[in-house]
Coordinates of C-alpha atoms and ligand atoms in Angstrom, one line a residue:
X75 CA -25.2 8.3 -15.9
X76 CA -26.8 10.0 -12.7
X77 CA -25.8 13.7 -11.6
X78 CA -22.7 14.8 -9.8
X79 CA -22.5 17.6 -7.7
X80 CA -19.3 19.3 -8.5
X81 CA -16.9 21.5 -6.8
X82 CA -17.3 24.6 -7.2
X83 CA -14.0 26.1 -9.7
X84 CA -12.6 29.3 -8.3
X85 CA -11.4 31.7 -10.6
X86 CA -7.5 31.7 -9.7
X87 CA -7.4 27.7 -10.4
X88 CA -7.2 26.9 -14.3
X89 CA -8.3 23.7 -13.2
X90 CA -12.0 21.9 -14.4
X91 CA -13.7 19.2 -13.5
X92 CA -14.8 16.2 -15.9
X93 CA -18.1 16.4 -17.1
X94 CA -19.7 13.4 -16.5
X95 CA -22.2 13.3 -19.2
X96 CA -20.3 15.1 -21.9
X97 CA -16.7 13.7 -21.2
X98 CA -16.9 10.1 -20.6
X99 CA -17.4 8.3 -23.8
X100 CA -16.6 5.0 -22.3
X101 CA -18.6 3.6 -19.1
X102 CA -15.7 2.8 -16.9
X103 CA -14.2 5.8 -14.5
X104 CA -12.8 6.7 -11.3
X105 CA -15.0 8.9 -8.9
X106 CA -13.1 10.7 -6.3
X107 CA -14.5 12.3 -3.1
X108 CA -12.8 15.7 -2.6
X109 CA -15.0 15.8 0.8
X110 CA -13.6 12.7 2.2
X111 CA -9.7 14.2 1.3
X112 CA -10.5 17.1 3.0
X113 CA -11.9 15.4 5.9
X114 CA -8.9 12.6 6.0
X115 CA -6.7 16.1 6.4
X116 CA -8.3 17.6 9.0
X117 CA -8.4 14.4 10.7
X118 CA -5.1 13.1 10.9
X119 CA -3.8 16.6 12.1
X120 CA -6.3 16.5 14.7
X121 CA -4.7 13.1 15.8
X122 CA -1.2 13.6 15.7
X123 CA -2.0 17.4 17.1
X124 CA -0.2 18.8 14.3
X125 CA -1.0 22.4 12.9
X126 CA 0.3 22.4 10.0
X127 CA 0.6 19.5 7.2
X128 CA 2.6 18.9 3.8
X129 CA 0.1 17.1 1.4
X130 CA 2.6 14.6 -0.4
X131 CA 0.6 14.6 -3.7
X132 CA 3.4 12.8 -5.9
X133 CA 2.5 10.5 -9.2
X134 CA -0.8 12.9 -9.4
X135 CA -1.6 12.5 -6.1
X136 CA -1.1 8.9 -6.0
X137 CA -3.5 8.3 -9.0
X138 CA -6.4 11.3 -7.6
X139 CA -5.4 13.9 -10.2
X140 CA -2.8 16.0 -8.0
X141 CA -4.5 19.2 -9.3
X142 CA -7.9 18.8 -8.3
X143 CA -6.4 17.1 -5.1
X144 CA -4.1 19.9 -4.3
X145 CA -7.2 22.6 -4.7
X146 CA -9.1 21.1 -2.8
X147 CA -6.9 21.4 0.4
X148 CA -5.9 24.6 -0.7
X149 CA -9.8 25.1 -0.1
X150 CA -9.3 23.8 3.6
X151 CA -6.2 26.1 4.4
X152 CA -3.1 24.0 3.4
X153 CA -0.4 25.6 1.6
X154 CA 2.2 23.0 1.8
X155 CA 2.7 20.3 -0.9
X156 CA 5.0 17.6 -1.9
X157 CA 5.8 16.2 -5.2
X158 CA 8.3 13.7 -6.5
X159 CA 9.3 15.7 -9.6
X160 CA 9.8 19.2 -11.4
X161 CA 7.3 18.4 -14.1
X162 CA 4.8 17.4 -11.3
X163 CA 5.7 20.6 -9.7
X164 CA 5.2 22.7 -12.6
X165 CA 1.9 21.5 -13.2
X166 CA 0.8 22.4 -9.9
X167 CA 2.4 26.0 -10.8
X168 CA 0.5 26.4 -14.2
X169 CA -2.6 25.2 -12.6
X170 CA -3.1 28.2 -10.2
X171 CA -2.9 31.7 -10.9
X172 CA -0.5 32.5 -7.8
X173 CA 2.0 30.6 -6.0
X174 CA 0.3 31.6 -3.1
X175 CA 1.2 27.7 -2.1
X176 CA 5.2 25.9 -1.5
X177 CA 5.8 23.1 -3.4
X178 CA 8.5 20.5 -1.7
X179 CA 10.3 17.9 -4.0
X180 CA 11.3 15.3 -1.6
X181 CA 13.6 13.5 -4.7
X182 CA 16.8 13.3 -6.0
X183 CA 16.3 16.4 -8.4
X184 CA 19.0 17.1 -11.1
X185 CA 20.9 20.0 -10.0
X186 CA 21.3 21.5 -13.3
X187 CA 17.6 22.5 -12.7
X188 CA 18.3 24.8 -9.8
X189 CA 17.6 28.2 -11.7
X190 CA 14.4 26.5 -13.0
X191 CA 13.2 25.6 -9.6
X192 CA 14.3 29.2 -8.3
X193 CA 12.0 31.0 -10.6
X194 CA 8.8 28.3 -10.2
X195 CA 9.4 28.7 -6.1
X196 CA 10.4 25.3 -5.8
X197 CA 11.7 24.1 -2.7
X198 CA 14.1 20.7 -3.6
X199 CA 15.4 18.4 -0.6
X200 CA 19.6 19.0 -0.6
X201 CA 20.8 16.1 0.0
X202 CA 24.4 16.1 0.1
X203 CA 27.4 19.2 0.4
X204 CA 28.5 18.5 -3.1
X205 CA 24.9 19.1 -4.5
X206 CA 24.6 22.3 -2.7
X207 CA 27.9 23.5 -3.8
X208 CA 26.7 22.8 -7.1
X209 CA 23.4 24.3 -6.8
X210 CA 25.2 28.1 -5.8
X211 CA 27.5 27.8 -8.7
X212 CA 24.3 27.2 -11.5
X213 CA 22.3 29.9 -9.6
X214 CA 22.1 33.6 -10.7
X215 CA 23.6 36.2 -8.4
X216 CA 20.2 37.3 -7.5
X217 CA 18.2 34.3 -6.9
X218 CA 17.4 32.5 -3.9
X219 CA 16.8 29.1 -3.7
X220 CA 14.7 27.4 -0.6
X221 CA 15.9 23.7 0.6
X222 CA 14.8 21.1 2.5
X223 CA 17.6 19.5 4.0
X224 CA 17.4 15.8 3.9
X225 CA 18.5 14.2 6.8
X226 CA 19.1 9.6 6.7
X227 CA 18.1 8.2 9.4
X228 CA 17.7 5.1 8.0
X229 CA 15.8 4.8 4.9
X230 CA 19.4 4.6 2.4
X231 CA 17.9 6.8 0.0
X232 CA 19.1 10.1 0.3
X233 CA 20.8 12.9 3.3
X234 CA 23.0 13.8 5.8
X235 CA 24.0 10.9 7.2
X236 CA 25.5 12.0 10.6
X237 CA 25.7 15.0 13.2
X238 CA 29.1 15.8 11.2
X239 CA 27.3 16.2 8.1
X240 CA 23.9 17.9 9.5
X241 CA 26.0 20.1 11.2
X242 CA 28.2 20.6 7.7
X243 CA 25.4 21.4 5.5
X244 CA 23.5 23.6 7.8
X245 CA 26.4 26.0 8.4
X246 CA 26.5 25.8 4.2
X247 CA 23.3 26.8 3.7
X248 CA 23.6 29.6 6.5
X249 CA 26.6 31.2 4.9
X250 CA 25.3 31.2 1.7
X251 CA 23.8 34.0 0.2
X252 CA 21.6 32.3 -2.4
X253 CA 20.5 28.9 0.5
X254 CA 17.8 29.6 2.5
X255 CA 16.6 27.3 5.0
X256 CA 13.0 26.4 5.1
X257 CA 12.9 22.3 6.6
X258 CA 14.7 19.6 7.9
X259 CA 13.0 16.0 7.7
X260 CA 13.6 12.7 7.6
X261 CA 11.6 9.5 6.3
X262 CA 10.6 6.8 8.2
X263 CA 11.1 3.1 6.9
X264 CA 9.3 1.1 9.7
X265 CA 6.5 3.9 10.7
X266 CA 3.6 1.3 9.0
X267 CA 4.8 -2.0 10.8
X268 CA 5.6 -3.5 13.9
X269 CA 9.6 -2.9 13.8
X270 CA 9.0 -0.2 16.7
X271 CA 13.0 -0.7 16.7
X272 CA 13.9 0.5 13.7
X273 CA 11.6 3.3 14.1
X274 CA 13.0 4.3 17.4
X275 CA 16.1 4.4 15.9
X276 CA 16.0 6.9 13.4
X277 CA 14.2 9.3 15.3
X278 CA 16.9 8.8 18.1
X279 CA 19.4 9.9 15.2
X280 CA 16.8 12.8 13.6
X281 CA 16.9 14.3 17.6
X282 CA 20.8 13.7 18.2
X283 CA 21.8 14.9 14.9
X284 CA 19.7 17.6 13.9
X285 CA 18.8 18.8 17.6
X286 CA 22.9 19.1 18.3
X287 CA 23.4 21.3 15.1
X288 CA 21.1 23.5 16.3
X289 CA 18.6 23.5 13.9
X290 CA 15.0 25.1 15.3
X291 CA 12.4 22.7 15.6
X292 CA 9.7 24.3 13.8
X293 CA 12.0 23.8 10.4
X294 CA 11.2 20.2 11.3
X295 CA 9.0 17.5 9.7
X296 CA 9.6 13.8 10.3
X297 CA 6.0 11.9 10.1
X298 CA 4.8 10.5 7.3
X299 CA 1.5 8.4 7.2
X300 CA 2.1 5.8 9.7
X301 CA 4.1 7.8 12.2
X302 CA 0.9 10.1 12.2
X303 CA -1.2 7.4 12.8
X304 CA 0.8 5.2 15.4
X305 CA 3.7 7.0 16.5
X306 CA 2.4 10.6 16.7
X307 CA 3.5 11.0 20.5
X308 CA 6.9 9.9 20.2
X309 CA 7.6 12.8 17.9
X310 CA 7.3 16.3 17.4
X311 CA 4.2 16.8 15.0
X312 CA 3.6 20.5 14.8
X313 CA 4.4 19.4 11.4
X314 CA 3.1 16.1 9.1
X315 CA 3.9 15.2 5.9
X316 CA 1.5 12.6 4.7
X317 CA 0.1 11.1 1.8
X318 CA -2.1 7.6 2.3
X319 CA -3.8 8.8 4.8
X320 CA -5.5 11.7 2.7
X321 CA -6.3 9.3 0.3
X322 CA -8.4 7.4 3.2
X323 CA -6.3 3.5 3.2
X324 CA -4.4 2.4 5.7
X325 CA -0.2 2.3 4.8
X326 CA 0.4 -0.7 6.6
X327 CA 1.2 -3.7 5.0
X328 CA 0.6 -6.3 6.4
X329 CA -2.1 -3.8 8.1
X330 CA -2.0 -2.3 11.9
X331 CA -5.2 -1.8 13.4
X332 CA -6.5 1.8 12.1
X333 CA -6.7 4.0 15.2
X334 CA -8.7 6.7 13.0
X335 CA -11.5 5.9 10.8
X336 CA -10.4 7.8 7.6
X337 CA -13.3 8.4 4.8
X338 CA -12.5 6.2 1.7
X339 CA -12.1 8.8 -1.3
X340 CA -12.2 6.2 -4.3
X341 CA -14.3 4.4 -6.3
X342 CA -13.5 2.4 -9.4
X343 CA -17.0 1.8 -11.7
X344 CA -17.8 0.2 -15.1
X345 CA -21.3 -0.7 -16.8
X346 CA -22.0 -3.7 -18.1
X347 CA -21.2 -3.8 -22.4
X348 CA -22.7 -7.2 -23.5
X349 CA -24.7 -9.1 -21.4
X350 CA -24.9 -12.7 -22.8
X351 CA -25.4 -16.6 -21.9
X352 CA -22.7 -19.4 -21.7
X353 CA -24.1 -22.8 -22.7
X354 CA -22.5 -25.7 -20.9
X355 CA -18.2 -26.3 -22.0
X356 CA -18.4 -23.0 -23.5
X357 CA -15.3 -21.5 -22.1
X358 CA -14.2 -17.3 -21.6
X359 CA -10.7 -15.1 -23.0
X360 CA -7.5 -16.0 -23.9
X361 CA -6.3 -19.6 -22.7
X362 CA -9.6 -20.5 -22.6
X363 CA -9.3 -20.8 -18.7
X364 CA -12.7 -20.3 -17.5
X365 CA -15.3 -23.0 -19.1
X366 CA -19.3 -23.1 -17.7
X367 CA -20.5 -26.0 -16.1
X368 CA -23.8 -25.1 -16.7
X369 CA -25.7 -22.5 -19.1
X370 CA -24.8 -19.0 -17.3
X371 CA -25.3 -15.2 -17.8
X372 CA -21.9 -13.3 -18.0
X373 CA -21.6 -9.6 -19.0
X374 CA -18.2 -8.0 -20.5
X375 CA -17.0 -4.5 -18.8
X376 CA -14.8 -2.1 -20.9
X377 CA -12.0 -2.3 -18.6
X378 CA -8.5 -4.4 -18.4
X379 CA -5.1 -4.1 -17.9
X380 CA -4.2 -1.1 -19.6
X381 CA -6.2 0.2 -17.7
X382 CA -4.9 -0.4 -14.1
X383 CA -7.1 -3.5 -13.4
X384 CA -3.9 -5.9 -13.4
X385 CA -3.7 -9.3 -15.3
X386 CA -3.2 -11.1 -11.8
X387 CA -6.9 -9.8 -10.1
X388 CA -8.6 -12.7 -12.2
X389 CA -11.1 -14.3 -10.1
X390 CA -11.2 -11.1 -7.9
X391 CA -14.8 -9.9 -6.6
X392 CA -16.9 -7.0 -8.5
X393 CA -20.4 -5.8 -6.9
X394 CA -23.2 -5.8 -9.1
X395 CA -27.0 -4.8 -7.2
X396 CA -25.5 -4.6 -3.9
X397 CA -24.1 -8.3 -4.3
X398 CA -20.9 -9.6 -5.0
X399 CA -20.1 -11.6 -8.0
X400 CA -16.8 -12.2 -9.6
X401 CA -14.4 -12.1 -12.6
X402 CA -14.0 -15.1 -14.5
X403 CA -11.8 -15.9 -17.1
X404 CA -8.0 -14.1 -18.3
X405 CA -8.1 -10.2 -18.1
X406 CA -7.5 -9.0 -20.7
X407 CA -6.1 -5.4 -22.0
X408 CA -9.1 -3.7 -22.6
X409 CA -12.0 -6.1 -21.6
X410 CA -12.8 -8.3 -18.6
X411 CA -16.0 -10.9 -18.0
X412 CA -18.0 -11.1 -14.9
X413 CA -20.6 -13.9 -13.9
X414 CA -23.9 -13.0 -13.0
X415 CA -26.6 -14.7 -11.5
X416 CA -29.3 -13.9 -14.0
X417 CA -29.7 -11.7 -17.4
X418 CA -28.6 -7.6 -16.5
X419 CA -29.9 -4.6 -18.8
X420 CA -26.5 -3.7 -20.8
X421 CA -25.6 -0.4 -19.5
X422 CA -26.0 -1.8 -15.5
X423 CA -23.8 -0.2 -13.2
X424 CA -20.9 -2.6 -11.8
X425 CA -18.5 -1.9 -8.7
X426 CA -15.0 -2.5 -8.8
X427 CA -13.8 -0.6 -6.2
X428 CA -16.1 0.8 -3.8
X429 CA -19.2 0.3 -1.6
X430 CA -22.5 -0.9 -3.0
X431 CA -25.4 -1.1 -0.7
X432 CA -24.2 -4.0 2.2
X433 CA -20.6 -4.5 0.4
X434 CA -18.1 -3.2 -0.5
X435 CA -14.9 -3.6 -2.2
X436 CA -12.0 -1.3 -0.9
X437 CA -8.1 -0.4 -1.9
X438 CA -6.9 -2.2 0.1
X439 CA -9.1 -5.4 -0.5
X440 CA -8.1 -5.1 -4.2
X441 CA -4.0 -4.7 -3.3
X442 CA -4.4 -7.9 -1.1
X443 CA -5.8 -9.9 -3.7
X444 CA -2.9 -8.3 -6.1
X445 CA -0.6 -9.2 -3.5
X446 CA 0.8 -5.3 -3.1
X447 CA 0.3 -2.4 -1.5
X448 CA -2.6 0.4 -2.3
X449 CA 0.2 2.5 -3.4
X450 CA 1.1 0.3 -6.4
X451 CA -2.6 -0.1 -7.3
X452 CA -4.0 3.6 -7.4
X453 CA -0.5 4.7 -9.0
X454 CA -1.1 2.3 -11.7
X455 CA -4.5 3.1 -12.9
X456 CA -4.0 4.8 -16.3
X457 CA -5.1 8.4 -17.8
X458 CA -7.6 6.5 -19.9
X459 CA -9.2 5.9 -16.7
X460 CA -11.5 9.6 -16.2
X461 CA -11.9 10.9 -12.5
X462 CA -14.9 12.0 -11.8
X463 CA -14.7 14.1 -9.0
X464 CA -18.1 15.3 -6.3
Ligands
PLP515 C1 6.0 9.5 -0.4 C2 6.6 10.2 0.8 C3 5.8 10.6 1.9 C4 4.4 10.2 2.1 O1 4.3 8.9 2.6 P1 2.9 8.3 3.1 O2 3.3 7.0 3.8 O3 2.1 8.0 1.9 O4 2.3 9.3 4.0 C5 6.4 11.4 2.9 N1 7.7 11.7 2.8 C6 8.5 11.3 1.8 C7 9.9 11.7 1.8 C8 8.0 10.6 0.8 O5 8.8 10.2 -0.3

């Protein structure tokens, strides 16, 4: 299975890494490149000039493993984090001996959780004046609770959604004795395309609003991956608060020109099961929707649907010897069939995401052919899926 050099696993993370040989009793797996997270981070801050950055690492660190994700920027100096959820949060907690680290959760949380996320050190986004007010009454006398307050600017999901109500909910938090202030952001919904309108807009309301109630800029964090990317001097970025662009693909879609040259992080790799011959009319999976025109060597790779590698990527291209090939026939939930060009050893190595010699295959590549975004793709590959991570 070749070796793997691992991270090294500090004492104060409960956290270990797959081992390859032992763990993975089925030849398909995910191999993740800590290095090239750490060196997307480091990156983008250096071009947007920010000096401090919130790693989004929701849904597992959109499909890395938000643990091994989130200790490995730990490793670089970051000690902000955002999740979409409480158990997300939690796990992030357990995983590490201190909380030597804040944990945002930039959803809608339930406020009958407050005390909960109190005692973990959870910092929720406040949303509205009624969810606050809520929040103080469910809290104990003695516990503090840190919020982000969530300012709409546009995006129609959640926040203050005027200079009335900034100024409403800051003076809330400021008065109370178990609110504590510790950001202020808003989320872009146009920072990835061309609707440079749009974007202008909201962060003329983020300034107007926010800026008039007085609230100190360096509580503030507006950029998320695309306004770090293209929009990073229109703001202030002393803080970021990204996610895609750690994981190395561009956010845009349909794509902008990349103005960095992030490190991809993921590869998706299978081995060939059975290697066999098609004889002329002899046809592949269900519906029978592949049939060989001539005798021809296919092999079958333990991976499908259930798996994350969607029912619609038929006919999508896998690299096999540093030359591309492709899938033929229905996927299938557990299998899929490749063509080949001549006979393989059962047990060759096949790429499904990723570079082999000359080609490669990236996220993005595989979303296009999917017709969605790399979001929806690495979010949907499955726990029976192992990451590997060197
Ligand atoms: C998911 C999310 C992000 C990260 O977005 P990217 O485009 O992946 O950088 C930032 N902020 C909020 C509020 C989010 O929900």
């Amino acid at each position: 299975m070749g070796s793997y050099e691992f991270n090294v696993v500090s004492e104060t993370w409960g956290f270990e890494m797959i081992e390859h040989e032992t763990e993975v009793t089925r030849p398909t797996w995910i191999e993740i490149d800590l290095k090239a997270i750490q060196y997307n981070a480091k990156l983008i801050m250096e071009h947007a000039g920010a000096t401090r950055l919130i790693a989004v690492v929701k849904a597992d660190a959109y499909g890395h493993g938000a643990v091994a994700v989130t200790q490995a920027l730990y490793d670089i100096g970051i000690r902000d984090f955002a999740v979409a959820t409480i158990s997300e949060a939690l796990t992030l907690r357990q995983a590490r001996v201190h909380d030597d680290f804040n944990i945002l959760l930039l959803g809608v949380q339930d406020v009958s959780q407050v005390k909960l996320m109190a005692e973990n050190r959870l910092m929720p986004a406040a949303g509205t004046l009624d969810w606050m007010k809520q929040a103080v009454v469910s809290l104990p006398d003695n516990q503090i609770l840190d919020v982000h307050l969530a300012v709409d600017t546009g995006m129609g999901r959640m926040g203050a959604n005027s200079q009335a109500d900034v100024a409403a909910m800051y003076a809330f938090i400021q008065e109370s004795r178990k609110l504590r202030l510790n950001g202020v952001f808003t989320h872009f919904a146009t920072a990835d395309d061309d609707n440079e309108a749009y974007y202008r807009q909201q962060v003329t309301k983020f300034y107007q609003w926010v800026g008039g109630a007085g609230i100190p800029k360096n509580y503030w964090h507006l950029a998320n991956s695309g306004s770090a990317l293209w929009h990073h001097d229109e703001i202030d970025t002393h803080t970021i608060r990204v996610g895609s662009v750690l994981y190395g693909f561009n956010p845009g879609s349909p794509a902008l020109d990349m103005p960095i040259k992030l490190k991809n992080v993921l590869s998706l790799k299978s081995r060939m099961g059975a290697v066999h011959q098609l004889q002329a009319g002899e046809s592949v999976s269900y519906g029978a929707t592949y049939t060989a025109e001539q005798a021809q060597w296919v092999a079958t790779l333990p991976i499908g649907y259930a798996d994350g590698y969607l029912r619609r990527m038929g006919g999508m291209k896998v690299l096999v010897a540093g030359k591309a090939t492709q899938v033929i026939g229905r996927i299938t939930m557990d299998q899929i069939v490749i063509a080949l060009d001549k006979k393989y050893p059962i047990g060759t190595e096949v790429t499904l995401i990723g570079r082999d010699g000359d080609e490669e295959i990236t996220v993005e590549n595989f979303a296009n052919y999917a017709e969605t975004i790399p979001h929806e793709i690495l979010t949907s590959f499955g726990v029976r899926l192992p990451r590997i991570y060197h």
